[in-house]
GROMACS .gro file of N, CA and C in nm:
model
  468
    1MET      N    1   0.079  -0.119   0.000
    1MET     CA    2   0.000   0.000   0.000
    1MET      C    3   0.084   0.127   0.000
    2THR      N    4   0.205   0.120   0.047
    2THR     CA    5   0.289   0.239   0.055
    2THR      C    6   0.319   0.292  -0.084
    3THR      N    7   0.310   0.424  -0.099
    3THR     CA    8   0.342   0.488  -0.226
    3THR      C    9   0.440   0.600  -0.199
    4SER      N   10   0.483   0.666  -0.306
    4SER     CA   11   0.580   0.775  -0.291
    4SER      C   12   0.512   0.911  -0.279
    5ARG      N   13   0.383   0.916  -0.257
    5ARG     CA   14   0.313   1.045  -0.246
    5ARG      C   15   0.356   1.120  -0.120
    6GLU      N   16   0.328   1.249  -0.121
    6GLU     CA   17   0.359   1.335  -0.007
    6GLU      C   18   0.276   1.294   0.114
    7PRO      N   19   0.332   1.306   0.234
    7PRO     CA   20   0.252   1.276   0.354
    7PRO      C   21   0.138   1.376   0.369
    8LEU      N   22   0.036   1.333   0.439
    8LEU     CA   23  -0.077   1.422   0.465
    8LEU      C   24  -0.031   1.547   0.538
    9ASP      N   25  -0.087   1.659   0.501
    9ASP     CA   26  -0.059   1.785   0.567
    9ASP      C   27  -0.130   1.785   0.703
   10ARG      N   28  -0.057   1.814   0.808
   10ARG     CA   29  -0.113   1.811   0.944
   10ARG      C   30  -0.225   1.914   0.962
   11ASP      N   31  -0.210   2.032   0.905
   11ASP     CA   32  -0.315   2.134   0.916
   11ASP      C   33  -0.441   2.091   0.843
   12LEU      N   34  -0.426   2.033   0.725
   12LEU     CA   35  -0.541   1.981   0.652
   12LEU      C   36  -0.607   1.869   0.732
   13ALA      N   37  -0.526   1.783   0.792
   13ALA     CA   38  -0.580   1.673   0.873
   13ALA      C   39  -0.663   1.727   0.990
   14ARG      N   40  -0.616   1.833   1.054
   14ARG     CA   41  -0.691   1.893   1.164
   14ARG      C   42  -0.823   1.953   1.114
   15THR      N   43  -0.820   2.012   0.997
   15THR     CA   44  -0.943   2.065   0.937
   15THR      C   45  -1.041   1.951   0.909
   16MET      N   46  -0.991   1.841   0.856
   16MET     CA   47  -1.077   1.725   0.828
   16MET      C   48  -1.134   1.668   0.957
   17LEU      N   49  -1.053   1.667   1.063
   17LEU     CA   50  -1.097   1.612   1.190
   17LEU      C   51  -1.218   1.687   1.244
   18ALA      N   52  -1.232   1.814   1.212
   18ALA     CA   53  -1.347   1.892   1.260
   18ALA      C   54  -1.479   1.829   1.217
   19SER      N   55  -1.484   1.772   1.097
   19SER     CA   56  -1.606   1.705   1.051
   19SER      C   57  -1.638   1.584   1.137
   20ALA      N   58  -1.536   1.508   1.171
   20ALA     CA   59  -1.557   1.389   1.255
   20ALA      C   60  -1.600   1.430   1.396
   21ILE      N   61  -1.542   1.536   1.450
   21ILE     CA   62  -1.581   1.585   1.583
   21ILE      C   63  -1.727   1.630   1.581
   22ASP      N   64  -1.767   1.700   1.476
   22ASP     CA   65  -1.908   1.741   1.464
   22ASP      C   66  -1.999   1.619   1.468
   23GLU      N   67  -1.961   1.513   1.399
   23GLU     CA   68  -2.041   1.390   1.398
   23GLU      C   69  -2.045   1.326   1.537
   24ALA      N   70  -1.932   1.328   1.608
   24ALA     CA   71  -1.929   1.273   1.744
   24ALA      C   72  -2.027   1.347   1.834
   25ARG      N   73  -2.032   1.478   1.820
   25ARG     CA   74  -2.126   1.560   1.899
   25ARG      C   75  -2.271   1.524   1.865
   26VAL      N   76  -2.300   1.503   1.737
   26VAL     CA   77  -2.435   1.464   1.695
   26VAL      C   78  -2.472   1.331   1.759
   27GLY      N   79  -2.380   1.235   1.754
   27GLY     CA   80  -2.405   1.105   1.815
   27GLY      C   81  -2.434   1.116   1.963
   28LEU      N   82  -2.359   1.197   2.033
   28LEU     CA   83  -2.382   1.218   2.176
   28LEU      C   84  -2.518   1.280   2.200
   29ALA      N   85  -2.554   1.380   2.120
   29ALA     CA   86  -2.684   1.447   2.135
   29ALA      C   87  -2.800   1.350   2.110
   30GLU      N   88  -2.777   1.248   2.027
   30GLU     CA   89  -2.879   1.147   1.999
   30GLU      C   90  -2.887   1.040   2.108
   31GLY      N   91  -2.798   1.048   2.207
   31GLY     CA   92  -2.794   0.949   2.313
   31GLY      C   93  -2.700   0.834   2.285
   32GLY      N   94  -2.614   0.853   2.187
   32GLY     CA   95  -2.520   0.747   2.148
   32GLY      C   96  -2.379   0.773   2.197
   33ILE      N   97  -2.288   0.692   2.149
   33ILE     CA   98  -2.147   0.699   2.185
   33ILE      C   99  -2.080   0.805   2.099
   34PRO      N  100  -2.009   0.900   2.157
   34PRO     CA  101  -1.955   1.013   2.082
   34PRO      C  102  -1.826   0.980   2.005
   35ILE      N  103  -1.843   0.905   1.899
   35ILE     CA  104  -1.732   0.876   1.808
   35ILE      C  105  -1.780   0.914   1.669
   36GLY      N  106  -1.702   0.995   1.600
   36GLY     CA  107  -1.739   1.040   1.466
   36GLY      C  108  -1.631   1.006   1.367
   37ALA      N  109  -1.669   1.004   1.240
   37ALA     CA  110  -1.574   0.975   1.133
   37ALA      C  111  -1.617   1.046   1.006
   38ALA      N  112  -1.523   1.059   0.914
   38ALA     CA  113  -1.551   1.116   0.783
   38ALA      C  114  -1.454   1.058   0.682
   39LEU      N  115  -1.500   1.047   0.560
   39LEU     CA  116  -1.415   0.998   0.451
   39LEU      C  117  -1.390   1.115   0.357
   40PHE      N  118  -1.263   1.139   0.330
   40PHE     CA  119  -1.219   1.251   0.245
   40PHE      C  120  -1.132   1.201   0.132
   41THR      N  121  -1.115   1.285   0.031
   41THR     CA  122  -1.007   1.265  -0.065
   41THR      C  123  -0.880   1.318   0.001
   42ARG      N  124  -0.765   1.283  -0.051
   42ARG     CA  125  -0.639   1.335   0.003
   42ARG      C  126  -0.629   1.487  -0.010
   43GLN      N  127  -0.705   1.543  -0.103
   43GLN     CA  128  -0.702   1.688  -0.122
   43GLN      C  129  -0.796   1.761  -0.026
   44GLY      N  130  -0.873   1.687   0.054
   44GLY     CA  131  -0.959   1.748   0.154
   44GLY      C  132  -1.105   1.761   0.115
   45GLU      N  133  -1.145   1.698   0.005
   45GLU     CA  134  -1.287   1.698  -0.033
   45GLU      C  135  -1.363   1.597   0.052
   46LEU      N  136  -1.466   1.644   0.120
   46LEU     CA  137  -1.548   1.557   0.204
   46LEU      C  138  -1.636   1.469   0.115
   47LEU      N  139  -1.623   1.338   0.132
   47LEU     CA  140  -1.706   1.243   0.059
   47LEU      C  141  -1.829   1.204   0.141
   48SER      N  142  -1.811   1.192   0.272
   48SER     CA  143  -1.921   1.155   0.361
   48SER      C  144  -1.875   1.167   0.505
   49SER      N  145  -1.973   1.162   0.594
   49SER     CA  146  -1.940   1.158   0.736
   49SER      C  147  -2.045   1.075   0.806
   50GLY      N  148  -2.013   1.032   0.926
   50GLY     CA  149  -2.105   0.950   1.003
   50GLY      C  150  -2.061   0.941   1.148
   51HIS      N  151  -2.141   0.873   1.227
   51HIS     CA  152  -2.105   0.857   1.368
   51HIS      C  153  -2.154   0.721   1.418
   52ASN      N  154  -2.101   0.685   1.533
   52ASN     CA  155  -2.140   0.559   1.595
   52ASN      C  156  -2.290   0.563   1.624
   53ARG      N  157  -2.362   0.466   1.571
   53ARG     CA  158  -2.508   0.460   1.588
   53ARG      C  159  -2.553   0.329   1.652
   54ARG      N  160  -2.462   0.263   1.721
   54ARG     CA  161  -2.495   0.134   1.783
   54ARG      C  162  -2.620   0.143   1.870
   55ILE      N  163  -2.624   0.243   1.957
   55ILE     CA  164  -2.735   0.260   2.050
   55ILE      C  165  -2.860   0.302   1.973
   56GLN      N  166  -2.847   0.404   1.891
   56GLN     CA  167  -2.961   0.460   1.821
   56GLN      C  168  -3.031   0.358   1.730
   57GLU      N  169  -2.953   0.274   1.662
   57GLU     CA  170  -3.011   0.179   1.566
   57GLU      C  171  -3.017   0.036   1.620
   58ASP      N  172  -2.972   0.017   1.746
   58ASP     CA  173  -2.970  -0.116   1.805
   58ASP      C  174  -2.897  -0.215   1.713
   59ASP      N  175  -2.782  -0.170   1.662
   59ASP     CA  176  -2.706  -0.247   1.563
   59ASP      C  177  -2.557  -0.235   1.597
   60ALA      N  178  -2.499  -0.344   1.644
   60ALA     CA  179  -2.360  -0.343   1.687
   60ALA      C  180  -2.260  -0.314   1.575
   61SER      N  181  -2.304  -0.322   1.449
   61SER     CA  182  -2.210  -0.302   1.338
   61SER      C  183  -2.200  -0.157   1.290
   62VAL      N  184  -2.280  -0.068   1.346
   62VAL     CA  185  -2.279   0.070   1.296
   62VAL      C  186  -2.180   0.154   1.377
   63HIS      N  187  -2.053   0.133   1.349
   63HIS     CA  188  -1.949   0.215   1.409
   63HIS      C  189  -1.935   0.342   1.325
   64ALA      N  190  -1.867   0.441   1.376
   64ALA     CA  191  -1.854   0.570   1.305
   64ALA      C  192  -1.791   0.551   1.167
   65GLU      N  193  -1.683   0.473   1.162
   65GLU     CA  194  -1.614   0.455   1.035
   65GLU      C  195  -1.700   0.381   0.933
   66THR      N  196  -1.774   0.280   0.978
   66THR     CA  197  -1.859   0.207   0.884
   66THR      C  198  -1.975   0.295   0.838
   67ASP      N  199  -2.026   0.379   0.927
   67ASP     CA  200  -2.134   0.470   0.890
   67ASP      C  201  -2.086   0.568   0.783
   68ALA      N  202  -1.970   0.629   0.804
   68ALA     CA  203  -1.915   0.722   0.705
   68ALA      C  204  -1.887   0.651   0.574
   69PHE      N  205  -1.830   0.531   0.582
   69PHE     CA  206  -1.797   0.454   0.462
   69PHE      C  207  -1.923   0.422   0.382
   70ARG      N  208  -2.026   0.374   0.448
   70ARG     CA  209  -2.150   0.338   0.379
   70ARG      C  210  -2.213   0.460   0.313
   71ARG      N  211  -2.207   0.574   0.377
   71ARG     CA  212  -2.269   0.695   0.325
   71ARG      C  213  -2.194   0.752   0.204
   72ALA      N  214  -2.071   0.709   0.183
   72ALA     CA  215  -1.990   0.760   0.071
   72ALA      C  216  -2.033   0.699  -0.063
   73GLY      N  217  -2.105   0.589  -0.059
   73GLY     CA  218  -2.141   0.522  -0.184
   73GLY      C  219  -2.023   0.445  -0.242
   74ARG      N  220  -2.048   0.384  -0.353
   74ARG     CA  221  -1.945   0.301  -0.416
   74ARG      C  222  -1.839   0.386  -0.486
   75ARG      N  223  -1.717   0.340  -0.478
   75ARG     CA  224  -1.605   0.399  -0.551
   75ARG      C  225  -1.529   0.285  -0.614
   76ARG      N  226  -1.466   0.313  -0.722
   76ARG     CA  227  -1.385   0.210  -0.788
   76ARG      C  228  -1.256   0.184  -0.710
   77ASN      N  229  -1.204   0.290  -0.646
   77ASN     CA  230  -1.075   0.279  -0.579
   77ASN      C  231  -1.074   0.371  -0.458
   78TYR      N  232  -1.024   0.321  -0.346
   78TYR     CA  233  -1.020   0.398  -0.222
   78TYR      C  234  -0.878   0.437  -0.180
   79ALA      N  235  -0.778   0.403  -0.261
   79ALA     CA  236  -0.639   0.425  -0.222
   79ALA      C  237  -0.608   0.572  -0.196
   80GLU      N  238  -0.676   0.661  -0.262
   80GLU     CA  239  -0.652   0.805  -0.246
   80GLU      C  240  -0.752   0.870  -0.151
   81THR      N  241  -0.815   0.787  -0.066
   81THR     CA  242  -0.907   0.842   0.033
   81THR      C  243  -0.843   0.838   0.172
   82VAL      N  244  -0.902   0.918   0.260
   82VAL     CA  245  -0.853   0.930   0.398
   82VAL      C  246  -0.972   0.908   0.490
   83MET      N  247  -0.960   0.809   0.578
   83MET     CA  248  -1.061   0.789   0.682
   83MET      C  249  -1.018   0.871   0.802
   84VAL      N  250  -1.103   0.961   0.845
   84VAL     CA  251  -1.075   1.047   0.960
   84VAL      C  252  -1.169   1.006   1.071
   85THR      N  253  -1.114   0.979   1.188
   85THR     CA  254  -1.196   0.930   1.298
   85THR      C  255  -1.151   0.993   1.429
   86THR      N  256  -1.246   1.015   1.517
   86THR     CA  257  -1.212   1.079   1.645
   86THR      C  258  -1.137   0.985   1.738
   87LEU      N  259  -1.142   0.855   1.713
   87LEU     CA  260  -1.081   0.756   1.801
   87LEU      C  261  -1.008   0.651   1.719
   88SER      N  262  -0.899   0.600   1.771
   88SER     CA  263  -0.826   0.492   1.705
   88SER      C  264  -0.923   0.382   1.665
   89PRO      N  265  -0.922   0.340   1.539
   89PRO     CA  266  -1.021   0.242   1.493
   89PRO      C  267  -1.002   0.104   1.556
   90CYS      N  268  -1.114   0.044   1.594
   90CYS     CA  269  -1.113  -0.092   1.648
   90CYS      C  270  -1.070  -0.189   1.537
   91TRP      N  271  -1.060  -0.315   1.571
   91TRP     CA  272  -1.020  -0.415   1.470
   91TRP      C  273  -1.120  -0.425   1.357
   92TYR      N  274  -1.246  -0.414   1.388
   92TYR     CA  275  -1.352  -0.419   1.286
   92TYR      C  276  -1.333  -0.306   1.184
   93CYS      N  277  -1.314  -0.185   1.233
   93CYS     CA  278  -1.298  -0.070   1.145
   93CYS      C  279  -1.160  -0.068   1.079
   94SER      N  280  -1.060  -0.117   1.148
   94SER     CA  281  -0.929  -0.131   1.087
   94SER      C  282  -0.935  -0.229   0.970
   95GLY      N  283  -1.012  -0.334   0.989
   95GLY     CA  284  -1.032  -0.431   0.880
   95GLY      C  285  -1.099  -0.368   0.759
   96LEU      N  286  -1.192  -0.278   0.783
   96LEU     CA  287  -1.258  -0.206   0.673
   96LEU      C  288  -1.156  -0.125   0.593
   97VAL      N  289  -1.067  -0.057   0.665
   97VAL     CA  290  -0.962   0.021   0.599
   97VAL      C  291  -0.876  -0.069   0.512
   98ARG      N  292  -0.836  -0.183   0.564
   98ARG     CA  293  -0.753  -0.278   0.488
   98ARG      C  294  -0.830  -0.340   0.372
   99GLN      N  295  -0.953  -0.384   0.398
   99GLN     CA  296  -1.032  -0.451   0.295
   99GLN      C  297  -1.047  -0.364   0.170
  100PHE      N  298  -1.069  -0.234   0.191
  100PHE     CA  299  -1.095  -0.146   0.078
  100PHE      C  300  -0.975  -0.060   0.040
  101ASN      N  301  -0.858  -0.090   0.099
  101ASN     CA  302  -0.733  -0.025   0.061
  101ASN      C  303  -0.740   0.128   0.078
  102ILE      N  304  -0.803   0.172   0.185
  102ILE     CA  305  -0.805   0.315   0.216
  102ILE      C  306  -0.661   0.356   0.247
  103GLY      N  307  -0.614   0.461   0.183
  103GLY     CA  308  -0.472   0.493   0.188
  103GLY      C  309  -0.421   0.558   0.313
  104ALA      N  310  -0.507   0.626   0.388
  104ALA     CA  311  -0.460   0.697   0.506
  104ALA      C  312  -0.571   0.703   0.610
  105VAL      N  313  -0.528   0.713   0.736
  105VAL     CA  314  -0.621   0.727   0.848
  105VAL      C  315  -0.569   0.840   0.937
  106VAL      N  316  -0.659   0.934   0.966
  106VAL     CA  317  -0.630   1.041   1.060
  106VAL      C  318  -0.710   1.009   1.186
  107ILE      N  319  -0.641   1.009   1.300
  107ILE     CA  320  -0.702   0.970   1.427
  107ILE      C  321  -0.697   1.087   1.524
  108GLY      N  322  -0.813   1.121   1.580
  108GLY     CA  323  -0.819   1.229   1.677
  108GLY      C  324  -0.743   1.196   1.804
  109GLU      N  325  -0.765   1.074   1.855
  109GLU     CA  326  -0.697   1.034   1.979
  109GLU      C  327  -0.691   0.884   1.993
  110ALA      N  328  -0.590   0.839   2.068
  110ALA     CA  329  -0.573   0.697   2.096
  110ALA      C  330  -0.548   0.675   2.245
  111THR      N  331  -0.589   0.771   2.327
  111THR     CA  332  -0.569   0.761   2.471
  111THR      C  333  -0.677   0.674   2.535
  112ASN      N  334  -0.802   0.699   2.501
  112ASN     CA  335  -0.913   0.623   2.559
  112ASN      C  336  -0.919   0.481   2.506
  113PHE      N  337  -0.869   0.461   2.386
  113PHE     CA  338  -0.868   0.328   2.324
  113PHE      C  339  -0.761   0.327   2.217
  114HIS      N  340  -0.673   0.228   2.226
  114HIS     CA  341  -0.568   0.211   2.125
  114HIS      C  342  -0.610   0.091   2.040
  115GLY      N  343  -0.667   0.120   1.926
  115GLY     CA  344  -0.720   0.014   1.839
  115GLY      C  345  -0.615  -0.046   1.748
  116GLY      N  346  -0.652  -0.067   1.623
  116GLY     CA  347  -0.567  -0.138   1.528
  116GLY      C  348  -0.479  -0.049   1.442
  117HIS      N  349  -0.456   0.074   1.482
  117HIS     CA  350  -0.381   0.162   1.392
  117HIS      C  351  -0.234   0.124   1.377
  118ASP      N  352  -0.174   0.059   1.474
  118ASP     CA  353  -0.036   0.012   1.457
  118ASP      C  354  -0.030  -0.095   1.347
  119TRP      N  355  -0.130  -0.183   1.347
  119TRP     CA  356  -0.141  -0.288   1.244
  119TRP      C  357  -0.157  -0.225   1.106
  120LEU      N  358  -0.241  -0.121   1.099
  120LEU     CA  359  -0.260  -0.053   0.971
  120LEU      C  360  -0.130   0.010   0.922
  121GLU      N  361  -0.061   0.077   1.012
  121GLU     CA  362   0.065   0.140   0.976
  121GLU      C  363   0.168   0.037   0.929
  122ALA      N  364   0.174  -0.076   0.999
  122ALA     CA  365   0.267  -0.182   0.960
  122ALA      C  366   0.234  -0.238   0.822
  123ALA      N  367   0.107  -0.228   0.784
  123ALA     CA  368   0.063  -0.278   0.653
  123ALA      C  369   0.079  -0.173   0.543
  124GLY      N  370   0.132  -0.056   0.577
  124GLY     CA  371   0.158   0.045   0.476
  124GLY      C  372   0.055   0.155   0.466
  125VAL      N  373  -0.044   0.155   0.555
  125VAL     CA  374  -0.142   0.262   0.556
  125VAL      C  375  -0.079   0.383   0.627
  126GLU      N  376  -0.092   0.501   0.569
  126GLU     CA  377  -0.043   0.621   0.636
  126GLU      C  378  -0.134   0.651   0.755
  127VAL      N  379  -0.075   0.665   0.872
  127VAL     CA  380  -0.152   0.690   0.994
  127VAL      C  381  -0.100   0.817   1.058
  128LEU      N  382  -0.192   0.904   1.093
  128LEU     CA  383  -0.157   1.028   1.161
  128LEU      C  384  -0.245   1.040   1.285
  129VAL      N  385  -0.183   1.032   1.404
  129VAL     CA  386  -0.254   1.047   1.530
  129VAL      C  387  -0.233   1.191   1.577
  130LEU      N  388  -0.343   1.265   1.593
  130LEU     CA  389  -0.334   1.407   1.625
  130LEU      C  390  -0.335   1.438   1.774
  131ASP      N  391  -0.366   1.342   1.859
  131ASP     CA  392  -0.372   1.365   2.004
  131ASP      C  393  -0.456   1.489   2.037
  132ASP      N  394  -0.575   1.493   1.981
  132ASP     CA  395  -0.665   1.607   1.997
  132ASP      C  396  -0.731   1.605   2.135
  133VAL      N  397  -0.715   1.714   2.208
  133VAL     CA  398  -0.767   1.723   2.344
  133VAL      C  399  -0.919   1.713   2.346
  134GLU      N  400  -0.987   1.779   2.253
  134GLU     CA  401  -1.133   1.774   2.251
  134GLU      C  402  -1.184   1.632   2.229
  135CYS      N  403  -1.122   1.558   2.137
  135CYS     CA  404  -1.163   1.419   2.114
  135CYS      C  405  -1.144   1.337   2.241
  136THR      N  406  -1.030   1.354   2.305
  136THR     CA  407  -1.000   1.278   2.426
  136THR      C  408  -1.100   1.310   2.537
  137GLN      N  409  -1.128   1.437   2.559
  137GLN     CA  410  -1.219   1.477   2.667
  137GLN      C  411  -1.363   1.436   2.639
  138LEU      N  412  -1.407   1.448   2.515
  138LEU     CA  413  -1.544   1.412   2.480
  138LEU      C  414  -1.571   1.266   2.514
  139LEU      N  415  -1.479   1.177   2.473
  139LEU     CA  416  -1.501   1.035   2.498
  139LEU      C  417  -1.472   0.998   2.643
  140SER      N  418  -1.371   1.057   2.706
  140SER     CA  419  -1.342   1.019   2.845
  140SER      C  420  -1.457   1.059   2.936
  141THR      N  421  -1.521   1.172   2.910
  141THR     CA  422  -1.638   1.211   2.987
  141THR      C  423  -1.751   1.111   2.968
  142PHE      N  424  -1.773   1.070   2.845
  142PHE     CA  425  -1.877   0.971   2.818
  142PHE      C  426  -1.846   0.839   2.889
  143ILE      N  427  -1.723   0.794   2.882
  143ILE     CA  428  -1.684   0.668   2.947
  143ILE      C  429  -1.709   0.677   3.097
  144HIS      N  430  -1.673   0.790   3.155
  144HIS     CA  431  -1.694   0.809   3.299
  144HIS      C  432  -1.843   0.806   3.335
  145GLU      N  433  -1.925   0.868   3.252
  145GLU     CA  434  -2.069   0.877   3.280
  145GLU      C  435  -2.147   0.752   3.239
  146HIS      N  436  -2.096   0.676   3.142
  146HIS     CA  437  -2.168   0.559   3.089
  146HIS      C  438  -2.074   0.441   3.068
  147PRO      N  439  -2.008   0.393   3.172
  147PRO     CA  440  -1.910   0.286   3.152
  147PRO      C  441  -1.973   0.159   3.095
  148GLU      N  442  -2.098   0.131   3.130
  148GLU     CA  443  -2.162   0.009   3.079
  148GLU      C  444  -2.180   0.014   2.928
  149LEU      N  445  -2.215   0.129   2.873
  149LEU     CA  446  -2.230   0.142   2.727
  149LEU      C  447  -2.094   0.134   2.658
  150TRP      N  448  -1.994   0.196   2.719
  150TRP     CA  449  -1.860   0.192   2.661
  150TRP      C  450  -1.808   0.049   2.658
  151HIS      N  451  -1.821  -0.023   2.768
  151HIS     CA  452  -1.769  -0.160   2.774
  151HIS      C  453  -1.846  -0.251   2.678
  152GLU      N  454  -1.972  -0.226   2.660
  152GLU     CA  455  -2.050  -0.302   2.561
  152GLU      C  456  -2.000  -0.270   2.420
  153ASP      N  457  -1.976  -0.145   2.393
  153ASP     CA  458  -1.934  -0.103   2.259
  153ASP      C  459  -1.797  -0.157   2.224
  154ILE      N  460  -1.706  -0.151   2.319
  154ILE     CA  461  -1.569  -0.188   2.290
  154ILE      C  462  -1.542  -0.337   2.314
  155GLY      N  463  -1.642  -0.407   2.365
  155GLY     CA  464  -1.629  -0.551   2.379
  155GLY      C  465  -1.557  -0.597   2.504
  156LEU      N  466  -1.557  -0.517   2.608
  156LEU     CA  467  -1.490  -0.555   2.733
  156LEU      C  468  -1.584  -0.629   2.825
   0.00000   0.00000   0.00000
């Protein structure tokens, strides 16, 4: 998967992350888990966004990344796309990135949960962890207030 293209611009990545954070806030307002995601082109064009809807839809498979991915519609090739997520992707969502050869992943934070992003990076996916304070605080507050939902979501 590794190519000779330029690395993602950190400022552009932070701009893209804002869409995922907005989705996380929507999910929280709906009574769900505040994790958001968005799929972009490498140039910063928003293709879609989504959020974790496990609680809202009573469906364990609707993670933020899968929601954003599904909303993007079909593409012939995903290598030049960027999955942006407020939290390090779990194994399920990391598998989605690998299955469809998504070229890069921007992660808001990996403090509350360290998912499969090391595996993705080892497989040649460009990974950028931004250590965003807002992402970390949004989810840590939720975990503190709703540990049972968090443990159900993350499989603990």
